[in-house]
PDB file of C-alpha atoms in Angstrom:
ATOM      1  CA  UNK L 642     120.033  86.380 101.915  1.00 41.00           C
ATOM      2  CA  UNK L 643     120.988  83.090 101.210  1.00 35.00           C
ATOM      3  CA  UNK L 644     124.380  83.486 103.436  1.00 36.00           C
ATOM      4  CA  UNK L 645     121.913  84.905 105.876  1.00 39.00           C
ATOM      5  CA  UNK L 646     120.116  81.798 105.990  1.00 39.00           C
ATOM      6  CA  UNK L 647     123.240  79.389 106.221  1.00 41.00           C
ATOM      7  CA  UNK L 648     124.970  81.401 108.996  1.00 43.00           C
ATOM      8  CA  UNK L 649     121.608  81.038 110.914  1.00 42.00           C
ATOM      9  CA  UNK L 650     122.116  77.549 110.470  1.00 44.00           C
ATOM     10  CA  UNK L 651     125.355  76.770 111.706  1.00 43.00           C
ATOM     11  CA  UNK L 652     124.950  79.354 115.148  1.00 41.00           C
ATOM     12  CA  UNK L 653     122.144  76.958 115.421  1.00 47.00           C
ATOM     13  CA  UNK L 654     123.857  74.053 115.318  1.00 48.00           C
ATOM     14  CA  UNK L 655     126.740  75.376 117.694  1.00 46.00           C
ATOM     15  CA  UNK L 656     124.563  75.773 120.020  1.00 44.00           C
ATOM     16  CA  UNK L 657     124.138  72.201 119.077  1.00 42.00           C
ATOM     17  CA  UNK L 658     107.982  56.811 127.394  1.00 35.00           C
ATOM     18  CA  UNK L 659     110.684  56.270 129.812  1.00 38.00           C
ATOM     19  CA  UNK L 660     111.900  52.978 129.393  1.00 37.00           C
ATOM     20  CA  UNK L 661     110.867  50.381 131.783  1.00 34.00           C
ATOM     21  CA  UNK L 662     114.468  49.281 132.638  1.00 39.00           C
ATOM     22  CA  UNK L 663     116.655  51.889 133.868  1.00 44.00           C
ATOM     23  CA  UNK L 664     120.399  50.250 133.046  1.00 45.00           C
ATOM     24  CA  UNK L 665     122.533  49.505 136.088  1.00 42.00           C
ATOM     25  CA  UNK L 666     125.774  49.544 136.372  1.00 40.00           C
ATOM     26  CA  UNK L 667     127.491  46.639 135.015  1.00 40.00           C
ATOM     27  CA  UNK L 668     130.569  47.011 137.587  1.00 40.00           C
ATOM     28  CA  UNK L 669     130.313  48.063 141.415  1.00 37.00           C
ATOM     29  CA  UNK L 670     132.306  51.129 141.913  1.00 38.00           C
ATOM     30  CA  UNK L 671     133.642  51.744 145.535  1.00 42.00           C
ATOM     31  CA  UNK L 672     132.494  55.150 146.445  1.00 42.00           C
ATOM     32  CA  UNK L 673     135.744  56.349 148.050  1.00 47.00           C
ATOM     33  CA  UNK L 674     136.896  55.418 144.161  1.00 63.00           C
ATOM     34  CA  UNK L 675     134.169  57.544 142.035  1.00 75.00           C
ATOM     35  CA  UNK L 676     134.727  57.339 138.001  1.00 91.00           C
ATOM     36  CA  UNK L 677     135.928  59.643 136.053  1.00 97.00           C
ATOM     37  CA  UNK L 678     132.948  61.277 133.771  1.00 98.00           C
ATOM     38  CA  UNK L 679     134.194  63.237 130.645  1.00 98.00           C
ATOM     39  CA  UNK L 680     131.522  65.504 129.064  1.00 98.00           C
ATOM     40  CA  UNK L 681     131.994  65.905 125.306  1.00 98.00           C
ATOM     41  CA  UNK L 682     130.737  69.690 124.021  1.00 97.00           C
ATOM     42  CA  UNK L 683     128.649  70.120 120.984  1.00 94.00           C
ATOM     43  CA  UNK L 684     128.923  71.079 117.627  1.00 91.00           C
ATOM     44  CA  UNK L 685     131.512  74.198 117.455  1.00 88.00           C
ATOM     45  CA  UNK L 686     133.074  72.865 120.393  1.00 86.00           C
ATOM     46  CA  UNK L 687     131.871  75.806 122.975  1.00 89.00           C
ATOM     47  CA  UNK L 688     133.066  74.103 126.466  1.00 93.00           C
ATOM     48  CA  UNK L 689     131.352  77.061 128.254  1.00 94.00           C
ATOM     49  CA  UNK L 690     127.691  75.260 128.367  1.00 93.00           C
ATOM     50  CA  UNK L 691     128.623  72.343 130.123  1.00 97.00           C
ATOM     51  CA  UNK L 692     130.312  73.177 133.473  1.00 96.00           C
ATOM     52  CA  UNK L 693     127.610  74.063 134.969  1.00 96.00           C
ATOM     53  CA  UNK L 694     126.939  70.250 134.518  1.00 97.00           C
ATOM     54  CA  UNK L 695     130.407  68.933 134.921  1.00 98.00           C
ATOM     55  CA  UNK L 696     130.717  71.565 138.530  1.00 97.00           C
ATOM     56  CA  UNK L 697     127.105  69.780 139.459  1.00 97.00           C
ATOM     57  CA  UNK L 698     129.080  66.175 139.153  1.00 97.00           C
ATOM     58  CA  UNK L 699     132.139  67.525 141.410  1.00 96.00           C
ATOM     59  CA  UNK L 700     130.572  68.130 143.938  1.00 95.00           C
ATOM     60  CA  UNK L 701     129.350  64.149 144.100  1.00 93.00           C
ATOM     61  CA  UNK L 702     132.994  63.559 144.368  1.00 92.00           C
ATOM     62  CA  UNK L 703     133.719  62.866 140.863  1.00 94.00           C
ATOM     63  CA  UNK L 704     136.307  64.321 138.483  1.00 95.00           C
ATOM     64  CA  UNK L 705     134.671  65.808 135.235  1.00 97.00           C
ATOM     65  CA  UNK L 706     136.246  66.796 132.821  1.00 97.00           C
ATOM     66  CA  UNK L 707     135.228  68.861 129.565  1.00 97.00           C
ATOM     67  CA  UNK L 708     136.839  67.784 126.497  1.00 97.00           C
ATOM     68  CA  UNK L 709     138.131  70.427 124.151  1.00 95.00           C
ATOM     69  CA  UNK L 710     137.973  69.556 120.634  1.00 93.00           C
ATOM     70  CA  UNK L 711     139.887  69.940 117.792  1.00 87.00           C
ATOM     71  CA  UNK L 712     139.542  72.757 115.851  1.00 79.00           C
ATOM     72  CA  UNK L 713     136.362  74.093 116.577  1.00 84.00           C
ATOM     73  CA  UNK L 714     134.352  71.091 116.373  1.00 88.00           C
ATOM     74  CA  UNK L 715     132.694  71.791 113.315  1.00 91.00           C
ATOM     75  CA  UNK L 716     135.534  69.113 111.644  1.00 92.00           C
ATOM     76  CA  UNK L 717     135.395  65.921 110.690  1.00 94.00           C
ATOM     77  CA  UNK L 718     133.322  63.991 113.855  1.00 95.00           C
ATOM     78  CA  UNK L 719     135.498  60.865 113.446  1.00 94.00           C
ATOM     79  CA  UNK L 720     138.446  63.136 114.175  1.00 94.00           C
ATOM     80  CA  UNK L 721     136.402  63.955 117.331  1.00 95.00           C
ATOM     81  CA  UNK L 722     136.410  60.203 118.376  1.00 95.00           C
ATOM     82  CA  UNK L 723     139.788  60.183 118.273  1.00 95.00           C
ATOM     83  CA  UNK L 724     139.791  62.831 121.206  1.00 95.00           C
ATOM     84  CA  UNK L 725     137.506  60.721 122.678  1.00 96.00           C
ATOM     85  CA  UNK L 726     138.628  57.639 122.270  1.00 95.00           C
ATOM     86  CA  UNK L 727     141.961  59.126 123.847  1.00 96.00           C
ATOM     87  CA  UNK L 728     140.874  60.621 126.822  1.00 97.00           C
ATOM     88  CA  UNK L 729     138.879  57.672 127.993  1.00 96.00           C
ATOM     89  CA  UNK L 730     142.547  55.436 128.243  1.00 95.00           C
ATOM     90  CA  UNK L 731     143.910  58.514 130.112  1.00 96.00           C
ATOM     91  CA  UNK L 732     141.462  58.818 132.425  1.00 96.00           C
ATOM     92  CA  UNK L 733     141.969  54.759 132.794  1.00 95.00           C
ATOM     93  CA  UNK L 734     145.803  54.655 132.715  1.00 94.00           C
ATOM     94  CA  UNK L 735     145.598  57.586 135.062  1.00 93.00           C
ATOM     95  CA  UNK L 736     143.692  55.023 137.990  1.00 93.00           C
ATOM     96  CA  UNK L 737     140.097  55.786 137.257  1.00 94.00           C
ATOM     97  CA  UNK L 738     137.580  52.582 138.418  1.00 91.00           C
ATOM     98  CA  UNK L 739     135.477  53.699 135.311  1.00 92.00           C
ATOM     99  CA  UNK L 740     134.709  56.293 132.904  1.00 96.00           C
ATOM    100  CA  UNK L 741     131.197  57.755 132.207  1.00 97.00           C
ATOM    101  CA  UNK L 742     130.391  59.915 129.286  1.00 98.00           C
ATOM    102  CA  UNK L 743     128.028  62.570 128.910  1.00 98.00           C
ATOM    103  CA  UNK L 744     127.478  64.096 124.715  1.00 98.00           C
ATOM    104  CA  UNK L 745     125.771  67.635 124.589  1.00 98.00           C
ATOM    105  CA  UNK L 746     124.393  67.457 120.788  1.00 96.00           C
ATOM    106  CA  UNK L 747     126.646  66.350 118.374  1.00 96.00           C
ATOM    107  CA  UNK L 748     128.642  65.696 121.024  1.00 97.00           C
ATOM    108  CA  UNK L 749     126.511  62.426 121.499  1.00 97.00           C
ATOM    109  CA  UNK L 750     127.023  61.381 118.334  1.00 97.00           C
ATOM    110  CA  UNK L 751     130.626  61.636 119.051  1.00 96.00           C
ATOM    111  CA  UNK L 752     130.047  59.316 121.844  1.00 97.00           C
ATOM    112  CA  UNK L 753     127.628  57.222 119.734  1.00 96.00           C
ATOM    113  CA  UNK L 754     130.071  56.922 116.678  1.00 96.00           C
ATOM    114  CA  UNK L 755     133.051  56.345 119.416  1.00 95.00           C
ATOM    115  CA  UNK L 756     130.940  52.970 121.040  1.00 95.00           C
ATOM    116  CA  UNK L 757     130.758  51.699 117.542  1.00 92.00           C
ATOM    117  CA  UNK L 758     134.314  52.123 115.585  1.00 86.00           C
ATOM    118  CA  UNK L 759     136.680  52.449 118.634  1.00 73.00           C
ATOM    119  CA  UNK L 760     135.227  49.275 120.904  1.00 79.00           C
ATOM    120  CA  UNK L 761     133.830  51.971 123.391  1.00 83.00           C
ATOM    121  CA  UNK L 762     131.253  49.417 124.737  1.00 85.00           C
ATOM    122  CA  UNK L 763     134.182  47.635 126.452  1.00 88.00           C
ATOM    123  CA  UNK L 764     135.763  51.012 128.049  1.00 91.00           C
ATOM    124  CA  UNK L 765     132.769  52.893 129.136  1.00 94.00           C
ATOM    125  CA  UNK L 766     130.291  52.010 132.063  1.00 94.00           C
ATOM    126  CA  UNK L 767     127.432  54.199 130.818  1.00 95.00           C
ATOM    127  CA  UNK L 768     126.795  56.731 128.087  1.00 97.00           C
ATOM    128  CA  UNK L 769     124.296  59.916 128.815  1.00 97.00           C
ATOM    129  CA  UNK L 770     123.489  62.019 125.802  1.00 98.00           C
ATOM    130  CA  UNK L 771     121.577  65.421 125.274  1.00 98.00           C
ATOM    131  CA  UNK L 772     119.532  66.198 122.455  1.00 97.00           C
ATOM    132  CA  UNK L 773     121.924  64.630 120.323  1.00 97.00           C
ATOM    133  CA  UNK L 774     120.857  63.846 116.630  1.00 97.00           C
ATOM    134  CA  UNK L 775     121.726  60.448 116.497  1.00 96.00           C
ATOM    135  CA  UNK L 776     119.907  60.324 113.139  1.00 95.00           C
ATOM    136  CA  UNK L 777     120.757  63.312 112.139  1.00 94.00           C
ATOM    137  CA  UNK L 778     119.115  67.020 112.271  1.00 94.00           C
ATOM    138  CA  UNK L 779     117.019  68.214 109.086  1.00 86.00           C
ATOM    139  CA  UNK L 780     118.545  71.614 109.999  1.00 88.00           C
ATOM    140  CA  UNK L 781     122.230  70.337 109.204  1.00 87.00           C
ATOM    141  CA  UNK L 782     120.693  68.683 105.307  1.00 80.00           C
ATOM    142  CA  UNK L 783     119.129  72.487 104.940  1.00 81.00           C
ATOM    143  CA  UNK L 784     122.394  74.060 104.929  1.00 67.00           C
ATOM    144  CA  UNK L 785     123.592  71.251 102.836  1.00 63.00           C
ATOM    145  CA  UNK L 786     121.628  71.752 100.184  1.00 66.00           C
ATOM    146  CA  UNK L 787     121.073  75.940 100.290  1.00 59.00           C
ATOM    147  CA  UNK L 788     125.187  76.248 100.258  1.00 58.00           C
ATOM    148  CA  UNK L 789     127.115  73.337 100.645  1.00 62.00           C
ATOM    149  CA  UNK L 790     130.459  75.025 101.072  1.00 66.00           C
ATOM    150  CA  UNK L 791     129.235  76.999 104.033  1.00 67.00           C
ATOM    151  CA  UNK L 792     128.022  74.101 105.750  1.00 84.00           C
ATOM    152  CA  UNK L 793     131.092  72.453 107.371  1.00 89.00           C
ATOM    153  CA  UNK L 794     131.844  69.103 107.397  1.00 91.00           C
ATOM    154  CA  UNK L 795     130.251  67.977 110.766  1.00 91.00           C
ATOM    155  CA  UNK L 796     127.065  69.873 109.435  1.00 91.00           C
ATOM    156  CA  UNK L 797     127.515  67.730 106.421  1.00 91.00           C
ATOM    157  CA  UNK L 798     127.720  64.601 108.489  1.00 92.00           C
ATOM    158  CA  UNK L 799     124.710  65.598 111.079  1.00 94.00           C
ATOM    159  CA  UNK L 800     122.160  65.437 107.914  1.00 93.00           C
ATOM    160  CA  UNK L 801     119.885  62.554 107.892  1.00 94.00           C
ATOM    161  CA  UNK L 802     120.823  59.372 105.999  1.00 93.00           C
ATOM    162  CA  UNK L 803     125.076  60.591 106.071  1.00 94.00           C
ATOM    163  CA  UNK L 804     127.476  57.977 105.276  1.00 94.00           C
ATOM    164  CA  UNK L 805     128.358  58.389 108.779  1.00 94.00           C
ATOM    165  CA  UNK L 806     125.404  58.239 110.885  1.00 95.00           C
ATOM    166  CA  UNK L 807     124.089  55.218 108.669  1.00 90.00           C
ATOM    167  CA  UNK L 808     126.390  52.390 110.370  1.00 87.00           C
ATOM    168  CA  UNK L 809     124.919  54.073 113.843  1.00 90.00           C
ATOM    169  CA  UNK L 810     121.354  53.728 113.663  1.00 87.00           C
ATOM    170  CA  UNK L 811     120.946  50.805 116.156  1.00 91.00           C
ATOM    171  CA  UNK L 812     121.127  49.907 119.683  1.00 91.00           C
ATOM    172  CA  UNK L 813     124.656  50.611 121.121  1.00 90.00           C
ATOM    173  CA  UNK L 814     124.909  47.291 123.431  1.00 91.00           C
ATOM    174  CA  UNK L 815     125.648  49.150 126.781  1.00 94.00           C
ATOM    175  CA  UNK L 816     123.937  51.175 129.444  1.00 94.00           C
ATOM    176  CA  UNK L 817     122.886  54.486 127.726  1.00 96.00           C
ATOM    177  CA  UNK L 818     120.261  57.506 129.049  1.00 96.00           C
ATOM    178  CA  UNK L 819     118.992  59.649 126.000  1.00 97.00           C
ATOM    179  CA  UNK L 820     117.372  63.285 126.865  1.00 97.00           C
ATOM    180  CA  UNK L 821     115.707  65.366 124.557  1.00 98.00           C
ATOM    181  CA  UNK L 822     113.360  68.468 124.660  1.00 98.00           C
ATOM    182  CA  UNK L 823     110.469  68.354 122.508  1.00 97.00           C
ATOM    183  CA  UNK L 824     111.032  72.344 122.003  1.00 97.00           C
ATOM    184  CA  UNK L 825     114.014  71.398 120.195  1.00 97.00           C
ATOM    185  CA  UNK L 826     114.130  73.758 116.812  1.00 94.00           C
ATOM    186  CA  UNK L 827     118.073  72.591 116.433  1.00 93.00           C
ATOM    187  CA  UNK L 828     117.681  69.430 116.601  1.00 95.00           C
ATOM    188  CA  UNK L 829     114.645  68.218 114.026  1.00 95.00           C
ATOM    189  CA  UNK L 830     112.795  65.908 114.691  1.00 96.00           C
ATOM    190  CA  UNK L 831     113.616  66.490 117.869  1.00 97.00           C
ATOM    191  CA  UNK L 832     113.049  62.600 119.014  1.00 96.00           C
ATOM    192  CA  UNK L 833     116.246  62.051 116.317  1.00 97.00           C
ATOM    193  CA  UNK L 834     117.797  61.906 119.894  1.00 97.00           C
ATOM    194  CA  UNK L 835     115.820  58.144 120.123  1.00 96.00           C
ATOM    195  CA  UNK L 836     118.130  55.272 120.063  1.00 96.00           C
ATOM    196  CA  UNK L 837     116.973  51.542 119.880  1.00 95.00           C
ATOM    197  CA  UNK L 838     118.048  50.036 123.755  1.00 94.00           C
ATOM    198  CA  UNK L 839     118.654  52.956 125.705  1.00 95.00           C
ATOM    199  CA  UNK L 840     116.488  55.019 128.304  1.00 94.00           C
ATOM    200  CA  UNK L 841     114.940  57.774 126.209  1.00 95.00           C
ATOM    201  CA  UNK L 842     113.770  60.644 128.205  1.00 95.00           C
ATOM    202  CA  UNK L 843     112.098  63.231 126.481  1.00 96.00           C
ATOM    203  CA  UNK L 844     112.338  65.638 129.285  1.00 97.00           C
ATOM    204  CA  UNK L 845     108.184  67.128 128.491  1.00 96.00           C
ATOM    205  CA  UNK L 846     107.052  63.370 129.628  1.00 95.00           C
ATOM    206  CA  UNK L 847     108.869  63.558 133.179  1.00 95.00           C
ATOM    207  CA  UNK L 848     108.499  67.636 133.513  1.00 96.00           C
ATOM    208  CA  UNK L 849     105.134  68.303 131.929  1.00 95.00           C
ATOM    209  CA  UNK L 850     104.926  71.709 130.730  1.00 95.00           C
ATOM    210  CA  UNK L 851     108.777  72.481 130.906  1.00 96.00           C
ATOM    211  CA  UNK L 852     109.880  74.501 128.024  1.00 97.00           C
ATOM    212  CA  UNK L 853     114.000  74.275 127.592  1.00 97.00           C
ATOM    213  CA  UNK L 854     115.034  74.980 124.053  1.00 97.00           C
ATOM    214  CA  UNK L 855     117.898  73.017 122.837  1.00 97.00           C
ATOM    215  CA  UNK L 856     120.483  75.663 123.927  1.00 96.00           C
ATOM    216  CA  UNK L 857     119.131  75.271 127.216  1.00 96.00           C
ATOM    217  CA  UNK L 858     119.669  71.382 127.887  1.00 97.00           C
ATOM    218  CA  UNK L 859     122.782  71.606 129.691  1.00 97.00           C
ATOM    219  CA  UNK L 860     122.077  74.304 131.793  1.00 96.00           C
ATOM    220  CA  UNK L 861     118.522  73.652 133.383  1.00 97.00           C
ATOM    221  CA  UNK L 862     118.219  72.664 136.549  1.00 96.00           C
ATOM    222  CA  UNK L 863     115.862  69.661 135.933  1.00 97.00           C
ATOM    223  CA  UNK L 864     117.983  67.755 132.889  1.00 97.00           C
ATOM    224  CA  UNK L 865     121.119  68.277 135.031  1.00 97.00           C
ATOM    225  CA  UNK L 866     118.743  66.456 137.834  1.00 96.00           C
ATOM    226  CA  UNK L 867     118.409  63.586 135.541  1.00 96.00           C
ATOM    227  CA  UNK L 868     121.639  63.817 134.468  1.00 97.00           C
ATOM    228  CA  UNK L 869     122.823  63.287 137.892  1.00 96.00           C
ATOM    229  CA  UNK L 870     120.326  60.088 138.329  1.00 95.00           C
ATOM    230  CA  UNK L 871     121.143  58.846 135.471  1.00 95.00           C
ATOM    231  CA  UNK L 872     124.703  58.848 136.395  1.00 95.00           C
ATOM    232  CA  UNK L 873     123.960  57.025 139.350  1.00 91.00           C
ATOM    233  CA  UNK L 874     121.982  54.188 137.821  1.00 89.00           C
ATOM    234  CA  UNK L 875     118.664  55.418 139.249  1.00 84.00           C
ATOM    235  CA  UNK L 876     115.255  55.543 137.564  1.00 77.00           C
ATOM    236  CA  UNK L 877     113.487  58.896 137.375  1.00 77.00           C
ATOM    237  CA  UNK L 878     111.225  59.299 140.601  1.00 76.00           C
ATOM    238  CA  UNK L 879     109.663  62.476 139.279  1.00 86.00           C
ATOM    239  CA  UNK L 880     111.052  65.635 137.949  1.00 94.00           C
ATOM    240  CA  UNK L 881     114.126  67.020 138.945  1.00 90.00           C
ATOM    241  CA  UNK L 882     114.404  70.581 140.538  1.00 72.00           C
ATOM    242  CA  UNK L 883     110.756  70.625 139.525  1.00 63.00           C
ATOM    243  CA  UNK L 884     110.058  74.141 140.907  1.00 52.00           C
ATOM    244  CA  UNK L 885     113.277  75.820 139.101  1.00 47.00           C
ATOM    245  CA  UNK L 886     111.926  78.061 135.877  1.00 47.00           C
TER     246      UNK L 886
END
């Protein structure tokens, strides 16, 4: 029962008021020069969810790219930013006016622990994350404490209060968009996405009555819509591909 519980857990996790101010760009990018946006997958490293997103953002003209992390990203999340941290200079050795970065669920707190240790404010134009547990996820301290050895070490390091989320708990000090569904049973609290100085969407408040679970996010129609707008420095108008179900 109890491995029942724990293994519950972890498929979980792999599958893991707008603010008045919607950041602008801090550089001009010339549109025959679009950046480069990397999309970082979330916990258990499944790449699969988020080219629907990153094929959505070619066809502005951009190069996305979905990073593949070590293992399968249920290791050590600082690890992670290392992967990070080293496709960003490729992608600006390699010519690219700027790099954008978009974190599915722990993936965010990739990019979140990335702006903080590895100087990321001072590489990165913008940051968009989605349903990312910047504080941490009650579900990853449950399977903590029922079996700690089945709980691997990003699990260990998504629970609330973690010697590694603790140096992370404040503003980031660069343009960042967080989304979050507030039918989020991976993520919980779900609003653990909120992060001092960004835009925080919670995507109920722009899309009343949408219901997108958190396995959902990078797939629906309408957060890929804000996704998009967010990547483009605009403000939300309204909701995104309202009339997609």
């Amino acid at each position: 029962m109890l491995f029942a519980v724990v293994a519950v857990v972890i498929v979980a996790l792999g599958a893991v008021v707008v603010a008045r101010l919607w950041p602008a760009s801090p550089t001009a990018v010339a549109p025959d020069r679009p950046g480069t946006v990397l999309l970082v997958p979330g916990f258990g490293g499944d790449r699969t969810s988020l080219e629907p997103l990153a094929d959505r953002i070619r066809q502005d003209g951009r190069r996305a790219e979905v990073l593949t992390l070590p293992g399968d990203g249920t290791g050590d999340l600082l690890q992670q930013v290392s992967v990070l941290d080293d496709a960003v200079d490729d992608a600006l050795s390699g010519g690219s006016s700027s790099v954008d970065i978009v974190g599915y669920s722990a993936g965010g707190v990739v990019a979140r622990l990335w702006v903080a240790n590895d100087h990321g404010a001072d590489k990165v134009k913008r940051v968009i994350t989605l349903g990312s547990p910047l504080h941490g996820t009650q579900l990853a301290a449950a399977g903590g404490a029922l079996a700690p050895g089945a709980c691997p070490t990003a699990c260990q390091q998504l629970a609330p209060g973690s010697p590694v989320l603790a140096p992370v708990a404040g503003a980031a000090g660069l343009p960042w968009v967080s989304i979050w569904t507030e039918d989020d049973q991976t993520v919980t609290p779900p609003d653990s996405a909120r992060l001092p100085g960004a835009v925080n969407v919670p995507l109920q408040q722009v899309c009343p009555g949408a219901r997108v679970s958190h396995e959902q996010l990078p797939t629906d129609p309408r957060v890929i819509g804000l996704v998009v707008e967010g990547l483009a420095g605009d403000a939300p108008t309204g909701c995104p591909g309202a009339g997609a179900r």
